[in-house]
Short mmCIF file of C-alpha atoms (C1' of nucleotides) in Angstrom, two decimals:
data_model
loop_
_atom_site.label_atom_id
_atom_site.label_comp_id
_atom_site.label_asym_id
_atom_site.label_seq_id
_atom_site.Cartn_x
_atom_site.Cartn_y
_atom_site.Cartn_z
CA MET A 720 25.25 63.59 60.42
CA GLU A 721 25.81 65.74 58.46
CA ASN A 722 26.14 65.26 54.82
CA THR A 723 27.36 68.10 52.28
CA SER A 724 25.66 66.07 49.53
CA LEU A 725 22.45 66.42 51.03
CA VAL A 726 20.36 69.61 50.17
CA ASN A 727 20.65 72.34 52.90
CA THR A 728 17.11 72.83 53.78
CA SER A 729 18.08 75.33 56.69
CA LEU A 730 15.45 78.17 55.55
CA ASP A 731 16.29 81.68 55.48
CA LEU A 732 12.93 82.45 57.35
CA ASN A 733 12.14 84.13 60.88
CA THR A 734 11.10 81.02 61.95
CA ASN A 735 12.31 77.33 61.66
CA PRO A 736 9.05 76.04 59.87
CA ALA A 737 10.84 72.78 58.96
CA HIS A 738 10.85 72.13 62.81
CA PHE A 739 6.71 72.04 62.43
CA LEU A 740 7.21 70.00 58.64
CA SER A 741 8.65 67.42 61.16
CA LEU A 742 5.34 67.09 62.75
CA VAL A 743 3.76 66.19 59.84
CA PRO A 744 3.49 63.01 58.83
CA LYS A 745 5.82 62.38 55.99
CA GLN A 746 3.44 61.66 53.50
CA GLU A 747 1.15 64.30 54.02
CA ALA A 748 4.20 66.41 54.40
CA GLN A 749 4.85 65.38 50.61
CA SER A 750 1.43 66.06 49.42
CA ASN A 751 1.63 69.05 50.86
CA PHE A 752 4.57 69.76 49.12
CA ILE A 753 2.62 69.00 45.72
CA GLU A 754 -0.20 71.15 46.86
CA LEU A 755 2.59 73.86 47.22
CA GLY A 756 3.10 74.23 43.24
CA LEU A 757 6.52 72.30 43.58
CA LYS A 758 6.67 69.80 40.43
CA VAL A 759 7.70 67.12 42.44
CA SER A 760 7.00 64.78 39.84
CA SER A 761 9.08 66.66 37.38
CA VAL A 762 12.16 65.63 39.80
CA LYS A 763 13.05 62.53 37.73
CA ASP A 764 16.12 62.21 39.77
CA GLU A 765 15.88 60.00 41.51
CA GLN A 766 19.19 60.83 43.61
CA THR A 767 17.98 64.12 44.29
CA ALA A 768 14.36 62.60 45.41
CA SER A 769 16.31 60.25 48.01
CA ALA A 770 18.20 63.12 49.05
CA LEU A 771 15.38 64.98 49.51
CA VAL A 772 13.75 61.70 51.62
CA GLU A 773 17.26 61.70 53.97
CA GLU A 774 17.22 65.48 54.26
CA LEU A 775 13.37 64.84 55.30
CA ASN A 776 14.63 62.56 57.71
CA ARG A 777 17.59 64.58 59.16
CA VAL A 778 15.47 67.75 59.88
CA SER A 779 12.78 65.38 61.52
CA GLU A 780 15.55 64.16 63.72
CA GLU A 781 16.52 67.50 64.08
CA ASN A 782 13.01 68.96 65.09
CA LYS A 783 13.06 66.32 67.56
CA LYS A 784 16.13 67.50 69.21
CA LEU A 785 14.64 70.86 69.28
CA THR A 786 10.99 69.55 70.31
CA GLU A 787 12.96 67.94 73.60
CA MET A 788 15.12 70.95 73.82
CA LEU A 789 11.97 73.19 74.46
CA THR A 790 9.98 70.69 76.29
CA VAL A 791 13.44 71.20 78.75
CA MET A 792 13.38 74.92 78.20
CA CYS A 793 9.61 74.79 79.90
CA GLU A 794 10.42 72.91 82.51
CA ASN A 795 13.41 75.16 83.34
CA TYR A 796 10.88 77.93 83.18
CA ASN A 797 8.16 76.36 85.38
CA ALA A 798 10.83 74.90 88.46
CA LEU A 799 12.26 78.29 88.24
CA HIS A 800 8.50 80.27 88.46
CA LYS A 801 8.03 78.15 90.98
CA HIS A 802 10.96 79.09 92.96
CA LEU A 803 9.76 82.57 92.76
CA ALA A 804 6.27 81.81 93.78
CA GLU A 805 7.92 79.95 97.08
CA TYR A 806 10.32 82.73 97.33
CA LYS A 807 7.37 85.73 97.17
CA ASN A 808 5.37 83.64 99.94
CA ASN A 809 8.41 83.01 101.97
CA ASN A 810 9.20 86.72 101.57
CA PRO A 811 6.11 88.81 101.17
CA ALA A 812 7.19 92.63 99.66
CA PRO A 813 7.01 95.32 102.22
CA SER A 814 3.58 96.09 101.76
CA ASP A 815 3.19 100.00 103.39
CA SER A 816 5.63 102.24 102.24
CA THR A 817 8.25 101.08 99.84
CA ASN A 818 6.76 98.78 97.43
CA ASN A 819 3.44 100.63 97.02
CA SER A 820 3.95 102.00 93.62
CA LYS A 821 1.65 104.37 92.86
CA LYS A 822 -1.46 104.83 93.77
CA ARG A 823 -4.10 106.29 95.59
CA LYS A 824 -3.40 106.63 99.22
CA PRO A 825 -4.89 103.95 101.53
CA GLU A 826 -7.29 106.03 102.93
CA ASN A 827 -8.71 106.26 106.79
CA PRO A 828 -12.39 106.74 107.30
CA SER A 829 -12.68 110.51 107.16
CA ASN A 830 -10.78 110.71 103.81
CA GLN A 831 -13.61 108.59 102.57
CA ILE A 832 -15.69 111.35 103.78
CA ASN A 833 -14.05 113.80 100.96
CA HIS A 834 -13.54 110.80 98.73
CA ASN A 835 -17.78 110.87 98.22
CA GLU A 836 -18.36 114.56 98.02
CA ARG A 837 -16.21 115.11 95.19
CA GLY A 838 -18.49 112.86 92.93
CA ALA A 839 -21.42 112.17 95.09
CA SER A 840 -21.09 109.01 93.27
CA GLU A 841 -23.44 106.37 93.77
CA SER A 842 -24.55 105.38 97.20
CA SER A 843 -21.40 103.18 96.79
CA SER A 844 -21.85 100.62 98.94
CA SER A 845 -18.84 99.01 100.71
CA ASP A 846 -17.79 97.10 97.64
CA GLU A 847 -17.48 100.22 95.34
CA ASP A 848 -15.41 102.21 97.82
CA SER A 849 -13.46 99.07 98.47
CA CYS A 850 -12.97 99.48 94.34
CA LYS A 851 -11.49 102.75 94.58
CA LYS A 852 -9.68 103.35 97.45
CA PRO A 853 -7.10 101.43 99.02
CA ARG A 854 -5.81 99.65 95.45
CA GLN A 855 -2.07 99.28 96.28
CA GLU A 856 -3.50 97.09 99.17
CA GLN A 857 -5.75 95.57 97.17
CA GLY A 858 -3.50 95.24 94.65
CA MET A 859 -1.47 93.21 96.63
CA LYS A 860 -3.98 90.88 97.12
CA ALA A 861 -6.41 91.03 94.23
CA LYS A 862 -4.83 88.30 91.31
CA ILE A 863 -3.89 90.25 88.79
CA GLU A 864 -4.02 88.47 85.11
CA ARG A 865 -2.65 89.17 81.56
CA VAL A 866 -3.98 87.90 78.54
CA CYS A 867 -2.93 88.36 75.10
CA TYR A 868 -5.60 88.60 72.43
CA ARG A 869 -4.74 88.27 68.50
CA THR A 870 -7.76 90.34 66.77
CA GLU A 871 -7.87 90.86 63.06
CA ALA A 872 -5.35 93.50 61.64
CA SER A 873 -8.27 95.32 60.31
CA ASP A 874 -10.41 95.43 63.92
CA THR A 875 -9.48 98.28 65.89
CA GLY A 876 -11.44 98.16 68.76
CA LEU A 877 -10.56 97.03 71.85
CA LEU A 878 -13.42 94.63 72.63
CA VAL A 879 -12.16 91.35 74.02
CA LYS A 880 -14.22 88.80 74.06
CA ASP A 881 -13.59 86.75 77.41
CA GLY A 882 -17.01 85.61 78.45
CA TYR A 883 -17.95 88.69 80.54
CA GLN A 884 -19.67 91.76 80.47
CA TRP A 885 -17.73 95.17 80.46
CA ARG A 886 -18.90 98.03 81.49
CA LYS A 887 -16.36 100.64 79.71
CA TYR A 888 -15.68 103.97 82.46
CA GLY A 889 -12.73 105.17 80.70
CA GLN A 890 -9.90 105.77 78.06
CA LYS A 891 -6.78 106.77 78.12
CA VAL A 892 -4.02 107.52 76.40
CA THR A 893 -0.73 106.40 77.91
CA ARG A 894 2.50 107.87 77.72
CA ASP A 895 4.31 104.53 76.64
CA ASN A 896 1.72 103.30 73.95
CA PRO A 897 0.16 105.26 71.69
CA SER A 898 -2.65 103.25 71.93
CA PRO A 899 -5.35 104.32 74.13
CA ARG A 900 -6.22 101.97 77.00
CA ALA A 901 -9.91 101.08 77.53
CA TYR A 902 -11.10 100.74 81.34
CA PHE A 903 -13.94 98.34 82.10
CA LYS A 904 -15.31 97.13 85.24
CA CYS A 905 -17.04 94.21 85.50
CA SER A 906 -20.88 94.85 84.60
CA HIS A 907 -22.03 93.07 88.23
CA ALA A 908 -20.39 95.87 89.98
CA PRO A 909 -20.99 96.67 92.67
CA SER A 910 -21.27 93.52 93.59
CA CYS A 911 -18.48 91.82 91.65
CA PRO A 912 -14.99 94.21 91.68
CA VAL A 913 -13.50 92.90 89.21
CA LYS A 914 -11.95 95.06 86.30
CA LYS A 915 -9.88 95.03 83.12
CA LYS A 916 -7.74 97.61 81.54
CA VAL A 917 -7.48 96.73 77.84
CA GLN A 918 -4.72 98.37 75.49
CA ARG A 919 -3.15 97.37 72.09
CA ASP A 920 0.81 95.87 72.57
CA VAL A 921 3.17 98.74 71.59
CA ALA A 922 4.98 96.25 68.82
CA ASP A 923 1.85 94.56 67.70
CA GLN A 924 -1.45 96.38 66.61
CA SER A 925 -3.00 93.10 66.27
CA ILE A 926 -2.41 92.42 69.98
CA LEU A 927 -5.06 92.92 72.54
CA VAL A 928 -3.19 92.95 75.80
CA ALA A 929 -5.92 92.63 78.63
CA THR A 930 -5.21 92.90 82.70
CA TYR A 931 -7.41 92.04 84.74
CA GLU A 932 -7.70 92.71 88.79
CA GLY A 933 -9.05 90.73 90.90
CA GLU A 934 -11.42 87.39 90.58
CA HIS A 935 -15.38 87.55 89.65
CA ASN A 936 -17.92 86.15 92.26
CA HIS A 937 -20.21 85.06 89.52
CA PRO A 938 -19.92 82.43 86.21
CA ASN A 939 -18.87 83.45 83.07
CA GLN A 940 -21.70 83.30 80.96
CA LEU A 941 -19.97 82.24 77.81
CA LYS A 942 -18.83 79.50 79.77
CA GLN A 943 -22.27 78.80 81.07
CA GLU A 944 -23.64 79.00 77.90
CA GLN A 945 -21.06 76.36 75.63
CA ALA A 946 -21.21 73.91 79.06
CA SER A 947 -24.82 74.27 78.56
CA SER A 948 -25.28 73.47 74.59
CA GLY A 949 -22.10 70.75 75.35
CA LEU A 950 -19.16 73.06 72.90
CA ASN A 951 -17.29 71.89 75.66
CA ARG A 952 -14.68 74.78 74.75
CA THR A 953 -11.88 75.54 77.02
CA VAL A 954 -9.55 79.11 76.98
CA ALA A 955 -6.68 78.39 78.45
CA THR A 956 -3.36 81.17 78.84
CA THR A 957 -0.27 79.99 79.45
CA THR A 958 3.22 79.93 78.15
CA LEU A 959 5.34 78.34 76.37
CA GLY A 960 8.58 78.99 77.66
CA SER A 961 8.95 82.49 77.83
CA VAL A 962 6.19 83.12 75.05
CA PRO A 963 2.96 83.72 76.24
CA CYS A 964 0.21 82.12 74.60
CA SER A 965 -3.85 81.28 74.51
CA THR A 966 -5.28 78.63 73.09
CA SER A 967 -9.09 78.00 72.29
CA LEU A 968 -10.48 74.98 71.70
CA GLY A 969 -14.33 75.63 69.67
CA SER A 970 -16.32 74.50 66.66
CA SER A 971 -14.67 76.08 64.25
CA GLY A 972 -11.21 74.05 65.20
CA PRO A 973 -8.67 74.84 67.45
CA THR A 974 -6.88 77.80 67.56
CA ILE A 975 -3.48 79.30 68.87
CA THR A 976 -2.46 82.62 69.85
CA LEU A 977 1.15 83.11 70.45
CA ASP A 978 2.14 86.39 71.70
CA LEU A 979 5.74 86.90 70.03
CA THR A 980 6.08 90.15 70.32
CA THR A 981 6.46 90.06 74.31
CA PRO A 982 10.49 89.46 75.45
CA PRO A 983 11.45 86.62 77.51
CA LYS A 984 11.20 87.59 80.79
CA PRO A 985 14.06 86.64 82.97
CA GLN A 986 13.62 89.19 85.87
CA PRO A 987 10.55 88.72 88.28
CA ASN A 988 7.19 90.75 86.16
CA PRO A 989 4.62 91.26 88.61
CA CYS A 990 2.00 90.39 86.26
CA ASP A 991 4.11 87.04 85.50
CA GLU A 992 2.94 85.64 88.46
CA ALA A 993 -0.84 85.39 87.35
CA ASN A 994 0.26 84.92 83.57
CA VAL A 995 -1.03 81.61 83.79
CA VAL A 996 -4.52 80.71 84.07
CA GLY A 997 -4.70 77.65 82.90
CA GLY A 998 -1.58 76.31 84.08
CA ASP A 999 -1.44 73.08 82.25
CA ARG A 1000 2.06 72.89 81.14
CA SER A 1001 2.31 68.80 81.18
CA PRO A 1002 4.33 67.67 78.18
CA GLU A 1003 1.06 66.42 76.57
CA PHE A 1004 -0.08 69.91 76.39
CA GLN A 1005 2.78 71.26 75.58
CA GLN A 1006 2.74 68.63 72.25
CA PHE A 1007 -0.65 69.65 71.59
CA LEU A 1008 0.16 73.07 71.33
CA VAL A 1009 3.32 72.13 68.92
CA ASP A 1010 0.65 69.96 67.14
CA GLN A 1011 -1.77 72.63 66.35
CA MET A 1012 0.73 74.83 65.79
CA ALA A 1013 2.46 72.77 63.20
CA SER A 1014 -1.31 72.05 61.89
CA SER A 1015 -1.84 75.94 61.74
CA LEU A 1016 0.70 76.18 59.90
CA THR A 1017 0.76 74.00 57.39
CA LYS A 1018 -3.08 74.60 56.57
CA ASP A 1019 -2.07 78.82 56.08
CA PRO A 1020 -1.25 79.36 52.08
CA SER A 1021 1.18 81.93 53.12
CA PHE A 1022 3.04 80.35 54.89
CA LYS A 1023 3.36 77.21 52.11
CA ALA A 1024 3.82 79.92 49.62
CA ALA A 1025 7.34 81.40 51.57
CA LEU A 1026 8.41 77.69 52.48
CA ALA A 1027 7.67 76.66 48.89
CA ALA A 1028 10.00 79.74 47.63
CA ALA A 1029 12.44 79.09 50.21
CA ILE A 1030 12.72 75.61 49.73
CA SER A 1031 12.82 75.48 45.60
CA GLY A 1032 15.42 78.01 46.20
CA ARG A 1033 17.02 75.83 48.03
CA MET A 1034 16.89 73.28 45.65
CA ILE A 1035 17.66 75.50 42.72
CA GLN A 1036 20.57 76.33 44.43
CA GLN A 1037 21.58 72.95 45.28
CA ASN A 1038 21.27 72.02 41.20
CA GLN A 1039 23.57 74.39 40.30
CA SER A 1040 26.16 73.90 42.97
CA GLN A 1041 26.26 69.77 41.92
CA LYS A 1042 26.52 71.25 38.28
CA TRP A 1043 29.48 73.20 39.47
"C1'" DC B 1192 -36.25 105.47 76.50
"C1'" DG B 1193 -33.00 103.01 79.39
"C1'" DA B 1194 -28.58 101.34 78.57
"C1'" DA B 1195 -24.09 101.62 77.17
"C1'" DT B 1196 -20.26 104.36 75.53
"C1'" DT B 1197 -17.63 108.42 74.61
"C1'" DT B 1198 -14.74 111.66 76.58
"C1'" DG B 1199 -13.01 115.80 79.03
"C1'" DA B 1200 -12.20 117.41 83.37
"C1'" DC B 1201 -11.22 115.96 87.93
"C1'" DC B 1202 -8.09 113.66 91.67
"C1'" DC B 1203 -4.17 111.86 93.68
"C1'" DG B 1204 0.60 109.87 93.96
"C1'" DC B 1205 5.16 110.64 92.52
"C1'" DG B 1206 9.47 112.86 91.07
"C1'" DC B 1207 12.06 116.96 90.06
"C1'" DG C 1215 5.07 122.96 95.31
"C1'" DC C 1216 4.32 122.34 90.76
"C1'" DG C 1217 3.86 119.20 86.84
"C1'" DC C 1218 2.90 115.08 84.84
"C1'" DG C 1219 1.48 110.99 84.51
"C1'" DG C 1220 -2.84 106.99 85.29
"C1'" DG C 1221 -6.73 106.23 87.37
"C1'" DT C 1222 -11.58 107.12 87.55
"C1'" DC C 1223 -15.98 110.10 87.13
"C1'" DA C 1224 -20.01 111.65 85.91
"C1'" DA C 1225 -22.11 114.43 81.95
"C1'" DA C 1226 -23.10 114.36 76.93
"C1'" DT C 1227 -24.23 111.32 73.32
"C1'" DT C 1228 -25.13 106.90 70.82
"C1'" DC C 1229 -26.96 102.68 70.37
"C1'" DG C 1230 -30.88 99.24 70.15
#
DNA sequence: CGAATTTGACCCGCGC
DNA sequence: GCGCGGGTCAAATTCG
C-alpha cells in the first residue's frame, strides 16, 4: 500500500489532522486548500496533482481505519466501564470505617446539637442538616458528576452556565491546584441539596472542572426555557474513549469541548462512574462527534494555517527530494 | 435595600 | 496531641 513515490503527508503536528480531513468530502477539502492560500492552480505538474489525489485517497483509507480503531476502543472502554459498575454493585465498598475517606464523621443526634450551637445557623431544616453532616454516607449515595467546561482563555471567573442557579458559599485554594476552588449550593437550597465545586484544571487553565454532588429535585431553568422556546438545545457529557468531552447543540451551531488534558484512567476512578450524563455512545453518536470535530477544525483558521504550513513544507521537501 | 458574593475564621478528619 | 488541608459558616462588602 505504501508507495514511496507518494508525498508523505504525515504531519509533524501534535494531532493528526489528516484524520479529520478524511471526513471532509474531497472537493471540499480541495477547496479548503485553496482557501488556505495554497496556490494549487500553480502546481502545474499533473503528476504531482495525481499523486496528491492518490495520497488523499490513501489518507482517507488510513483515517477510516483509525476511526474504526477509535470506535473499537470506545466499545472496549464501555464494556470495561460496564463491568466495573457491575462489580461495584456486586461488591459494595465497606461503607463504614475503611472507605470513609476524609469527611466529617457521622454524628449522632447529640452531636447535632453541638453542631447547631456553633453557627446557630439558619433554622436548619432536615435538608440542611443532611447537607452538612454525614457527608461520606451521603457521598456513597449521592450522585457525583464531574463535568469539564472549556472557557475563554481570558475568562478568569469560575462561573459555569449549566442552567441551574447557584449560590456561592465559599472559595478555597487547594494544595494540588493553585487555582481557587469555588463552592456552590443550589439556590433552591435547602429544598434542593445539590452542591457543586468548580475549579480550573491544573494543566489547562481554560478548562473548568465542575463537580456536582447530588441530584436536583427541580427542573433545569435553562432547559425549560429552551424547551419552551423550541431551541432544542441539548448538553451531553461523555467520554470519547478515555477523553472526556462535552458537547452542546445550540442555535449558533454545535460545539464540542474535549478535555485532552485528562489522562487516561485505566484505574477505577470515583469520578468516572458518574462522569457520563448523556451516556449515548452509539456509533452514530460517536460519528457525530467526529464529524463535528472535523468541521470545527476545518473552520478554524489557525488550524488551517498550521496544516497549510505543514503540507506545503512537505511538498517542498518532496519536490526537492525528487529533483535529487 | 435586598440579594449575591467575598473572605477570614472556624470545624473536623486524617496522618504523623 | 498537633498540624495540615478540605469544607463550611457568616459578617462584611458589593451589586443591581
